[in-house]
């Protein structure tokens, strides 16, 4: 049985392995535990809740990519900061505000495991509060082996 990373992720171990981008792409697109593709888009494929990763390696080194997978809340681009919308009805919505007009707020979120965009009339919103925690959950790598994590990093590092 393969040894999973669990909560003891050794960054140096993962970065020292030679990853295979093709296997990493499969993990990204079809990895049952990861579900990266539900939120992130690569080359026109995937969700739109999180950042488009088609050129992630243009400005990020492999160690920075790994760090963002391990600690997604450490560094959040303001455009992708999670917001909580408190509605007059008492309903609470959490997602990424992708557009805001005088009449509507467009909120990207996960609904039934897929990315969706809700249009919320501004006159129904009581308050909008930014959150310090990323919408991307922590612990995504825990069910991977070190080699699988290296493969995923190799794939993401190939996107320039």
Coordinates of N, CA, C and O in Angstrom, one line a residue:
X1 N 0.8 -1.2 0.0 CA 0.0 0.0 0.0 C 0.9 1.3 0.0 O 1.8 1.3 0.8
X2 N 0.6 2.2 -0.8 CA 1.4 3.4 -1.0 C 1.2 4.3 0.3 O 0.1 4.4 0.8
X3 N 2.3 4.9 0.7 CA 2.3 5.8 1.8 C 1.8 7.2 1.5 O 2.3 7.9 0.6
X4 N 0.6 7.6 2.0 CA 0.0 8.9 1.8 C 0.7 9.9 2.6 O 1.3 9.7 3.6
X5 N 0.6 11.2 2.1 CA 1.2 12.3 2.8 C 0.6 12.6 4.2 O 1.2 13.0 5.1
X6 N -0.7 12.4 4.3 CA -1.5 12.7 5.5 C -1.2 14.1 5.9 O -1.3 15.0 5.0
X7 N -1.0 14.4 7.1 CA -0.7 15.7 7.6 C 0.8 16.0 7.8 O 1.1 17.0 8.4
X8 N 1.6 15.1 7.4 CA 3.0 15.2 7.5 C 3.7 15.4 6.2 O 4.4 14.6 5.7
X9 N 3.5 16.6 5.6 CA 4.0 16.9 4.3 C 5.4 17.4 4.4 O 5.6 18.4 5.1
X10 N 6.3 16.7 3.8 CA 7.7 17.2 3.7 C 8.0 17.9 2.4 O 8.1 17.2 1.4
X11 N 8.0 19.2 2.4 CA 8.2 19.9 1.2 C 9.4 19.5 0.4 O 9.4 19.4 -0.8
X12 N 10.5 19.4 1.1 CA 11.8 19.0 0.5 C 11.7 17.7 -0.2 O 12.3 17.5 -1.3
X13 N 11.0 16.7 0.4 CA 10.9 15.4 -0.2 C 10.1 15.5 -1.5 O 10.6 14.9 -2.5
X14 N 9.0 16.2 -1.5 CA 8.2 16.4 -2.8 C 9.0 17.1 -3.8 O 9.1 16.6 -5.0
X15 N 9.7 18.2 -3.5 CA 10.5 18.9 -4.4 C 11.7 18.2 -4.9 O 12.2 18.5 -6.0
X16 N 12.2 17.2 -4.2 CA 13.4 16.5 -4.6 C 13.0 15.4 -5.6 O 13.9 14.9 -6.3
X17 N 11.8 15.0 -5.7 CA 11.3 14.0 -6.6 C 11.2 14.5 -8.0 O 10.8 15.7 -8.2
X18 N 11.4 13.6 -9.0 CA 11.1 14.0 -10.4 C 9.7 13.7 -10.7 O 9.3 12.5 -10.7
X19 N 8.9 14.7 -10.9 CA 7.5 14.5 -11.3 C 7.3 14.3 -12.7 O 8.1 14.8 -13.6
X20 N 6.2 13.7 -13.1 CA 5.8 13.5 -14.5 C 4.6 14.3 -14.7 O 3.5 14.1 -14.2
X21 N 4.7 15.4 -15.6 CA 3.6 16.3 -15.9 C 2.4 15.6 -16.4 O 1.2 16.0 -16.1
X22 N 2.5 14.6 -17.2 CA 1.3 13.9 -17.8 C 0.5 13.3 -16.7 O -0.7 13.4 -16.7
X23 N 1.1 12.6 -15.7 CA 0.4 12.0 -14.6 C -0.2 13.2 -13.7 O -1.3 13.0 -13.2
X24 N 0.5 14.3 -13.6 CA 0.0 15.4 -12.8 C -1.2 16.0 -13.4 O -2.1 16.4 -12.7
X25 N -1.2 16.1 -14.8 CA -2.4 16.6 -15.5 C -3.6 15.7 -15.2 O -4.7 16.2 -15.0
X26 N -3.4 14.4 -15.2 CA -4.5 13.5 -14.9 C -5.0 13.7 -13.5 O -6.3 13.7 -13.2
X27 N -4.1 13.9 -12.5 CA -4.5 14.2 -11.2 C -5.4 15.5 -11.1 O -6.4 15.5 -10.4
X28 N -4.9 16.5 -11.8 CA -5.6 17.8 -11.8 C -7.0 17.6 -12.4 O -8.0 18.1 -11.8
X29 N -7.1 17.0 -13.5 CA -8.4 16.9 -14.2 C -9.3 15.8 -13.7 O -10.5 16.0 -13.7
X30 N -8.7 14.7 -13.1 CA -9.6 13.6 -12.8 C -9.3 13.1 -11.4 O -10.0 12.1 -10.9
X31 N -8.4 13.7 -10.6 CA -8.1 13.2 -9.3 C -9.3 13.3 -8.4 O -9.8 14.4 -8.1
X32 N -9.9 12.1 -8.0 CA -11.1 12.1 -7.2 C -11.1 12.9 -5.9 O -12.0 13.5 -5.6
X33 N -10.0 12.8 -5.2 CA -9.9 13.6 -4.0 C -9.5 15.0 -4.1 O -9.9 15.8 -3.3
X34 N -8.9 15.4 -5.2 CA -8.4 16.8 -5.4 C -9.5 17.7 -5.9 O -9.7 18.8 -5.4
X35 N -10.1 17.3 -7.0 CA -11.2 18.1 -7.6 C -10.8 19.5 -8.0 O -11.5 20.5 -7.9
X36 N -9.5 19.7 -8.4 CA -9.0 21.0 -8.8 C -9.8 21.6 -9.9 O -10.0 22.8 -9.9
X37 N -10.1 20.8 -10.9 CA -10.8 21.2 -12.1 C -12.2 21.8 -11.8 O -12.7 22.6 -12.6
X38 N -12.8 21.5 -10.6 CA -14.1 22.1 -10.3 C -14.0 23.6 -10.1 O -15.0 24.3 -10.3
X39 N -12.9 24.1 -9.6 CA -12.7 25.5 -9.3 C -11.8 26.3 -10.2 O -11.9 27.4 -10.5
X40 N -10.7 25.5 -10.7 CA -9.7 26.2 -11.5 C -9.8 25.8 -13.0 O -10.0 24.6 -13.3
X41 N -9.5 26.7 -13.8 CA -9.5 26.5 -15.3 C -8.1 26.5 -15.8 O -7.2 27.2 -15.3
X42 N -7.8 25.5 -16.7 CA -6.6 25.4 -17.4 C -6.8 25.3 -18.9 O -7.5 24.3 -19.3
X43 N -6.3 26.2 -19.7 CA -6.5 26.1 -21.1 C -7.9 25.9 -21.5 O -8.2 25.0 -22.4
X44 N -8.8 26.6 -20.9 CA -10.3 26.6 -21.3 C -11.1 25.4 -20.6 O -12.2 25.3 -20.9
X45 N -10.4 24.6 -19.8 CA -11.1 23.5 -19.2 C -11.2 23.7 -17.7 O -10.2 24.0 -17.1
X46 N -12.4 23.6 -17.1 CA -12.5 23.7 -15.7 C -13.4 24.8 -15.2 O -14.0 25.5 -16.0
X47 N -13.5 24.9 -13.9 CA -14.4 25.9 -13.2 C -13.8 27.3 -13.2 O -12.6 27.5 -13.6
X48 N -14.6 28.2 -12.7 CA -14.1 29.6 -12.7 C -14.3 30.3 -11.3 O -14.3 31.5 -11.2
X49 N -14.3 29.4 -10.3 CA -14.3 30.0 -8.9 C -13.0 30.5 -8.5 O -12.9 31.6 -8.0
X50 N -11.9 29.8 -8.8 CA -10.6 30.2 -8.4 C -9.8 30.7 -9.6 O -10.4 30.8 -10.7
X51 N -8.6 31.1 -9.5 CA -7.8 31.7 -10.6 C -7.6 30.7 -11.7 O -7.5 29.5 -11.5
X52 N -7.5 31.2 -12.9 CA -7.1 30.4 -14.1 C -5.6 30.1 -13.9 O -4.8 31.0 -13.7
X53 N -5.3 28.9 -14.0 CA -3.9 28.4 -13.8 C -3.1 28.1 -15.1 O -2.1 27.6 -15.0
X54 N -3.7 28.6 -16.2 CA -3.1 28.3 -17.5 C -1.6 28.7 -17.6 O -0.8 28.2 -18.4
X55 N -1.2 29.8 -16.8 CA 0.1 30.3 -16.9 C 0.7 30.5 -15.5 O 1.5 31.4 -15.2
X56 N 0.3 29.6 -14.6 CA 0.8 29.7 -13.2 C 2.3 29.7 -13.0 O 2.8 30.4 -12.2
X57 N 3.0 29.0 -13.9 CA 4.4 28.8 -13.7 C 5.2 30.0 -14.3 O 6.4 30.1 -14.1
X58 N 4.4 30.9 -15.0 CA 5.1 32.1 -15.5 C 5.6 33.0 -14.4 O 6.7 33.6 -14.5
X59 N 4.9 33.0 -13.2 CA 5.3 33.9 -12.1 C 5.5 33.1 -10.8 O 5.8 33.8 -9.8
X60 N 5.4 31.8 -10.9 CA 5.6 31.0 -9.6 C 6.5 29.9 -9.8 O 6.4 29.1 -10.8
X61 N 7.4 29.7 -8.9 CA 8.4 28.6 -8.9 C 7.7 27.4 -8.3 O 6.7 27.5 -7.6
X62 N 8.2 26.2 -8.6 CA 7.6 25.0 -8.0 C 7.4 25.0 -6.5 O 6.3 24.6 -6.0
X63 N 8.3 25.6 -5.8 CA 8.1 25.6 -4.3 C 7.0 26.6 -3.9 O 6.3 26.3 -2.9
X64 N 6.8 27.6 -4.7 CA 5.7 28.5 -4.4 C 4.3 27.9 -4.8 O 3.3 28.1 -4.1
X65 N 4.3 27.1 -5.8 CA 3.1 26.4 -6.2 C 2.8 25.3 -5.1 O 1.6 25.2 -4.7
X66 N 3.7 24.6 -4.7 CA 3.5 23.6 -3.6 C 3.0 24.3 -2.3 O 2.1 23.9 -1.7
X67 N 3.6 25.4 -2.0 CA 3.2 26.2 -0.8 C 1.7 26.6 -0.9 O 1.0 26.5 0.1
X68 N 1.3 27.0 -2.1 CA -0.1 27.5 -2.2 C -1.1 26.3 -2.1 O -2.2 26.4 -1.7
X69 N -0.6 25.1 -2.4 CA -1.4 23.9 -2.3 C -1.5 23.4 -0.8 O -2.5 23.0 -0.4
X70 N -0.4 23.6 -0.1 CA -0.4 23.2 1.3 C -1.1 24.2 2.2 O -1.9 23.9 3.1
X71 N -0.8 25.5 1.9 CA -1.4 26.6 2.7 C -2.1 27.6 1.8 O -1.6 28.7 1.6
X72 N -3.3 27.3 1.3 CA -4.0 28.2 0.4 C -4.4 29.5 0.9 O -4.5 30.5 0.1
X73 N -4.5 29.7 2.2 CA -4.9 31.0 2.8 C -3.7 31.9 3.1 O -3.9 33.0 3.4
X74 N -2.5 31.4 2.9 CA -1.3 32.2 3.2 C -1.2 33.4 2.3 O -0.8 34.5 2.8
X75 N -1.4 33.3 1.0 CA -1.3 34.4 0.1 C -2.5 34.3 -0.9 O -2.6 33.4 -1.7
X76 N -3.5 35.3 -0.8 CA -4.7 35.2 -1.6 C -4.7 36.5 -2.4 O -4.6 37.6 -1.9
X77 N -4.8 36.3 -3.7 CA -5.0 37.5 -4.6 C -6.3 38.1 -4.2 O -7.3 37.5 -4.1
X78 N -6.3 39.4 -4.1 CA -7.5 40.2 -3.7 C -8.8 39.8 -4.6 O -9.9 39.8 -4.1
X79 N -8.5 39.6 -5.9 CA -9.6 39.3 -6.8 C -10.3 38.0 -6.4 O -11.4 37.7 -6.7
X80 N -9.6 37.1 -5.6 CA -10.1 35.8 -5.3 C -10.4 35.7 -3.8 O -10.5 34.6 -3.2
X81 N -10.4 36.8 -3.1 CA -10.7 36.8 -1.7 C -12.1 36.4 -1.4 O -13.1 36.9 -2.1
X82 N -12.3 35.4 -0.5 CA -13.7 34.9 -0.2 C -14.5 36.1 0.5 O -13.9 36.8 1.3
X83 N -15.7 36.2 0.1 CA -16.6 37.1 0.7 C -17.9 36.4 1.2 O -18.3 35.4 0.6
X84 N -18.4 36.9 2.3 CA -19.6 36.4 2.8 C -20.7 37.4 2.6 O -20.5 38.6 3.0
X85 N -21.8 37.0 2.0 CA -22.9 37.9 1.7 C -24.0 37.6 2.7 O -24.5 36.4 2.7
X86 N -24.4 38.5 3.6 CA -25.5 38.4 4.5 C -26.7 39.0 3.8 O -26.7 40.2 3.6
X87 N -27.7 38.2 3.6 CA -28.9 38.8 2.9 C -30.0 39.2 3.9 O -30.0 38.6 5.0
X88 N -30.8 40.1 3.5 CA -31.9 40.5 4.3 C -32.8 39.4 4.8 O -33.4 39.4 5.9
X89 N -32.9 38.4 4.0 CA -33.8 37.2 4.2 C -33.2 36.3 5.3 O -33.9 35.4 5.8
X90 N -31.9 36.6 5.7 CA -31.3 35.7 6.7 C -30.4 34.7 6.1 O -29.6 34.1 6.8
X91 N -30.4 34.6 4.8 CA -29.6 33.6 4.1 C -28.2 34.2 4.0 O -27.9 35.4 4.0
X92 N -27.2 33.2 4.1 CA -25.8 33.6 4.0 C -25.2 32.9 2.8 O -25.3 31.7 2.7
X93 N -24.5 33.6 2.0 CA -23.8 33.0 0.8 C -22.3 33.3 0.9 O -21.9 34.4 1.3
X94 N -21.5 32.3 0.5 CA -20.0 32.5 0.5 C -19.5 32.2 -0.8 O -19.8 31.1 -1.4
X95 N -18.6 33.0 -1.3 CA -18.0 32.8 -2.6 C -17.0 33.9 -3.0 O -16.6 34.7 -2.1
X96 N -16.8 34.1 -4.3 CA -15.9 35.1 -4.8 C -16.7 36.1 -5.6 O -17.4 35.7 -6.5
X97 N -16.6 37.3 -5.3 CA -17.4 38.4 -6.0 C -16.6 38.6 -7.3 O -15.4 39.1 -7.3
X98 N -17.2 38.3 -8.4 CA -16.5 38.4 -9.7 C -16.9 39.7 -10.4 O -16.2 40.2 -11.3
X99 N -18.0 40.3 -10.1 CA -18.5 41.5 -10.7 C -19.5 42.1 -9.7 O -20.3 41.4 -9.1
X100 N -19.5 43.5 -9.7 CA -20.4 44.2 -8.8 C -20.9 45.4 -9.6 O -20.1 46.2 -10.0
X101 N -22.2 45.6 -9.7 CA -22.8 46.8 -10.3 C -23.7 47.4 -9.2 O -23.8 46.9 -8.1
X102 N -24.3 48.5 -9.6 CA -25.2 49.2 -8.6 C -26.4 48.3 -8.3 O -27.0 48.3 -7.2
X103 N -26.8 47.4 -9.3 CA -28.0 46.6 -9.1 C -27.7 45.2 -8.7 O -28.6 44.5 -8.1
X104 N -26.5 44.6 -9.0 CA -26.3 43.2 -8.7 C -24.9 42.9 -8.3 O -23.9 43.6 -8.7
X105 N -24.7 41.8 -7.5 CA -23.4 41.3 -7.2 C -23.4 39.9 -7.8 O -24.3 39.1 -7.6
X106 N -22.3 39.6 -8.6 CA -22.1 38.3 -9.2 C -21.2 37.5 -8.3 O -20.0 37.9 -8.1
X107 N -21.7 36.4 -7.8 CA -20.9 35.6 -6.8 C -20.6 34.2 -7.3 O -21.5 33.4 -7.6
X108 N -19.3 33.9 -7.5 CA -18.9 32.6 -8.0 C -18.7 31.7 -6.7 O -18.1 32.1 -5.8
X109 N -19.3 30.5 -6.8 CA -19.2 29.6 -5.7 C -19.3 28.2 -6.2 O -19.6 27.9 -7.4
X110 N -19.1 27.3 -5.3 CA -19.3 25.8 -5.6 C -20.7 25.4 -5.2 O -21.2 25.7 -4.1
X111 N -21.4 24.8 -6.1 CA -22.8 24.3 -5.9 C -22.9 22.9 -6.4 O -22.6 22.7 -7.6
X112 N -23.1 22.0 -5.5 CA -23.2 20.6 -5.9 C -21.9 20.1 -6.5 O -21.9 19.3 -7.5
X113 N -20.7 20.6 -6.0 CA -19.4 20.2 -6.5 C -19.0 20.8 -7.8 O -18.0 20.5 -8.4
X114 N -19.8 21.7 -8.4 CA -19.5 22.4 -9.6 C -19.5 23.9 -9.4 O -20.2 24.4 -8.5
X115 N -18.7 24.6 -10.2 CA -18.7 26.1 -10.1 C -20.0 26.6 -10.7 O -20.5 26.1 -11.6
X116 N -20.5 27.7 -10.0 CA -21.7 28.3 -10.4 C -21.6 29.8 -10.1 O -20.8 30.2 -9.3
X117 N -22.4 30.6 -10.8 CA -22.4 32.1 -10.6 C -23.8 32.4 -10.2 O -24.7 32.1 -11.0
X118 N -23.9 33.1 -9.1 CA -25.2 33.6 -8.6 C -25.3 35.1 -8.8 O -24.3 35.8 -8.6
X119 N -26.4 35.6 -9.3 CA -26.6 37.0 -9.4 C -27.5 37.4 -8.2 O -28.7 36.9 -8.1
X120 N -27.0 38.3 -7.4 CA -27.7 38.7 -6.2 C -28.0 40.2 -6.3 O -27.1 41.0 -6.4
X121 N -29.3 40.5 -6.2 CA -29.7 41.9 -6.3 C -29.1 42.7 -5.1 O -29.2 42.2 -3.9
X122 N -28.5 43.8 -5.3 CA -27.8 44.6 -4.2 C -28.9 45.0 -3.1 O -28.5 45.1 -2.0
X123 N -30.1 45.2 -3.5 CA -31.1 45.7 -2.5 C -31.5 44.5 -1.6 O -32.2 44.8 -0.6
X124 N -31.0 43.3 -1.8 CA -31.3 42.2 -0.9 C -30.1 41.9 0.0 O -30.2 41.0 0.8
X125 N -29.0 42.6 -0.2 CA -27.8 42.3 0.6 C -27.7 43.3 1.8 O -27.8 44.5 1.6
X126 N -27.6 42.7 2.9 CA -27.5 43.5 4.2 C -26.0 43.9 4.4 O -25.7 45.0 4.7
X127 N -25.1 42.9 4.1 CA -23.7 43.2 4.4 C -22.8 42.2 3.6 O -23.2 41.1 3.3
X128 N -21.7 42.7 3.2 CA -20.7 41.9 2.5 C -19.4 42.0 3.3 O -18.8 43.1 3.5
X129 N -18.9 40.8 3.8 CA -17.6 40.8 4.6 C -16.6 40.0 3.9 O -16.8 38.8 3.6
X130 N -15.3 40.5 3.8 CA -14.2 39.7 3.3 C -13.7 38.7 4.4 O -13.9 39.0 5.5
X131 N -13.2 37.6 3.9 CA -12.7 36.6 4.8 C -11.2 36.4 4.6 O -10.7 36.6 3.5
X132 N -10.5 36.1 5.7 CA -9.1 35.9 5.6 C -8.7 34.4 5.1 O -7.6 34.2 4.8
X133 N -9.7 33.6 5.1 CA -9.5 32.2 4.7 C -9.9 32.0 3.3 O -10.9 32.4 2.8
X134 N -9.0 31.2 2.6 CA -9.3 30.9 1.1 C -10.5 30.0 1.0 O -10.7 29.2 1.9
X135 N -11.2 30.1 -0.1 CA -12.2 29.2 -0.4 C -11.7 27.8 -0.7 O -12.3 26.8 -0.5
X136 N -10.4 27.8 -1.1 CA -9.7 26.5 -1.4 C -9.4 25.8 -0.1 O -8.7 26.4 0.8
X137 N -9.9 24.6 0.1 CA -9.7 23.9 1.4 C -8.2 23.5 1.6 O -7.5 23.2 0.7
X138 N -7.8 23.5 2.9 CA -6.5 23.0 3.3 C -6.5 21.5 3.3 O -7.6 20.8 3.3
X139 N -5.4 20.8 3.2 CA -5.3 19.4 3.3 C -5.6 18.6 2.0 O -5.8 17.4 2.1
X140 N -5.6 19.3 0.9 CA -5.9 18.7 -0.4 C -4.9 17.6 -0.7 O -5.2 16.6 -1.4
X141 N -3.6 17.7 -0.3 CA -2.6 16.8 -0.7 C -2.5 15.6 0.2 O -1.8 14.6 -0.1
X142 N -3.3 15.6 1.3 CA -3.1 14.5 2.3 C -3.3 13.1 1.8 O -2.8 12.2 2.3
X143 N -4.2 12.9 0.8 CA -4.4 11.6 0.3 C -3.5 11.2 -0.9 O -3.7 10.1 -1.4
X144 N -2.6 12.1 -1.2 CA -1.7 11.8 -2.3 C -0.4 11.2 -1.7 O 0.0 11.4 -0.5
X145 N 0.3 10.5 -2.5 CA 1.7 10.1 -2.2 C 2.6 11.2 -2.5 O 2.2 12.2 -3.2
X146 N 3.8 11.2 -2.0 CA 4.8 12.2 -2.4 C 5.0 12.3 -3.9 O 5.2 13.3 -4.5
X147 N 5.0 11.1 -4.5 CA 5.2 11.1 -6.0 C 4.1 11.7 -6.7 O 4.3 12.4 -7.7
X148 N 2.9 11.5 -6.3 CA 1.7 12.1 -6.9 C 1.8 13.6 -6.7 O 1.4 14.4 -7.7
X149 N 2.2 14.1 -5.6 CA 2.3 15.5 -5.3 C 3.4 16.1 -6.3 O 3.2 17.2 -6.8
X150 N 4.5 15.4 -6.4 CA 5.5 15.8 -7.3 C 5.0 15.8 -8.8 O 5.4 16.8 -9.5
X151 N 4.2 14.9 -9.2 CA 3.6 14.9 -10.5 C 2.7 16.1 -10.7 O 2.8 16.8 -11.7
X152 N 1.9 16.4 -9.7 CA 1.0 17.6 -9.8 C 1.8 18.8 -9.9 O 1.5 19.7 -10.7
X153 N 2.9 19.0 -9.1 CA 3.7 20.2 -9.2 C 4.4 20.2 -10.5 O 4.5 21.3 -11.1
X154 N 4.8 19.1 -11.1 CA 5.5 19.1 -12.4 C 4.5 19.6 -13.5 O 4.9 20.4 -14.4
X155 N 3.3 19.2 -13.4 CA 2.3 19.6 -14.4 C 2.0 21.1 -14.2 O 2.1 21.9 -15.2
X156 N 1.8 21.6 -13.0 CA 1.5 23.0 -12.8 C 2.7 23.8 -13.2 O 2.6 25.0 -13.7
X157 N 3.9 23.3 -12.9 CA 5.1 24.0 -13.3 C 5.4 24.1 -14.8 O 6.2 24.9 -15.2
X158 N 4.7 23.3 -15.5 CA 4.8 23.3 -17.0 C 3.9 24.3 -17.7 O 4.1 24.6 -18.9
X159 N 3.1 24.9 -16.9 CA 2.1 25.9 -17.5 C 2.6 27.3 -17.5 O 2.6 28.0 -16.5
X160 N 3.1 27.7 -18.7 CA 3.8 29.0 -18.8 C 3.1 29.8 -19.9 O 2.7 29.3 -20.9

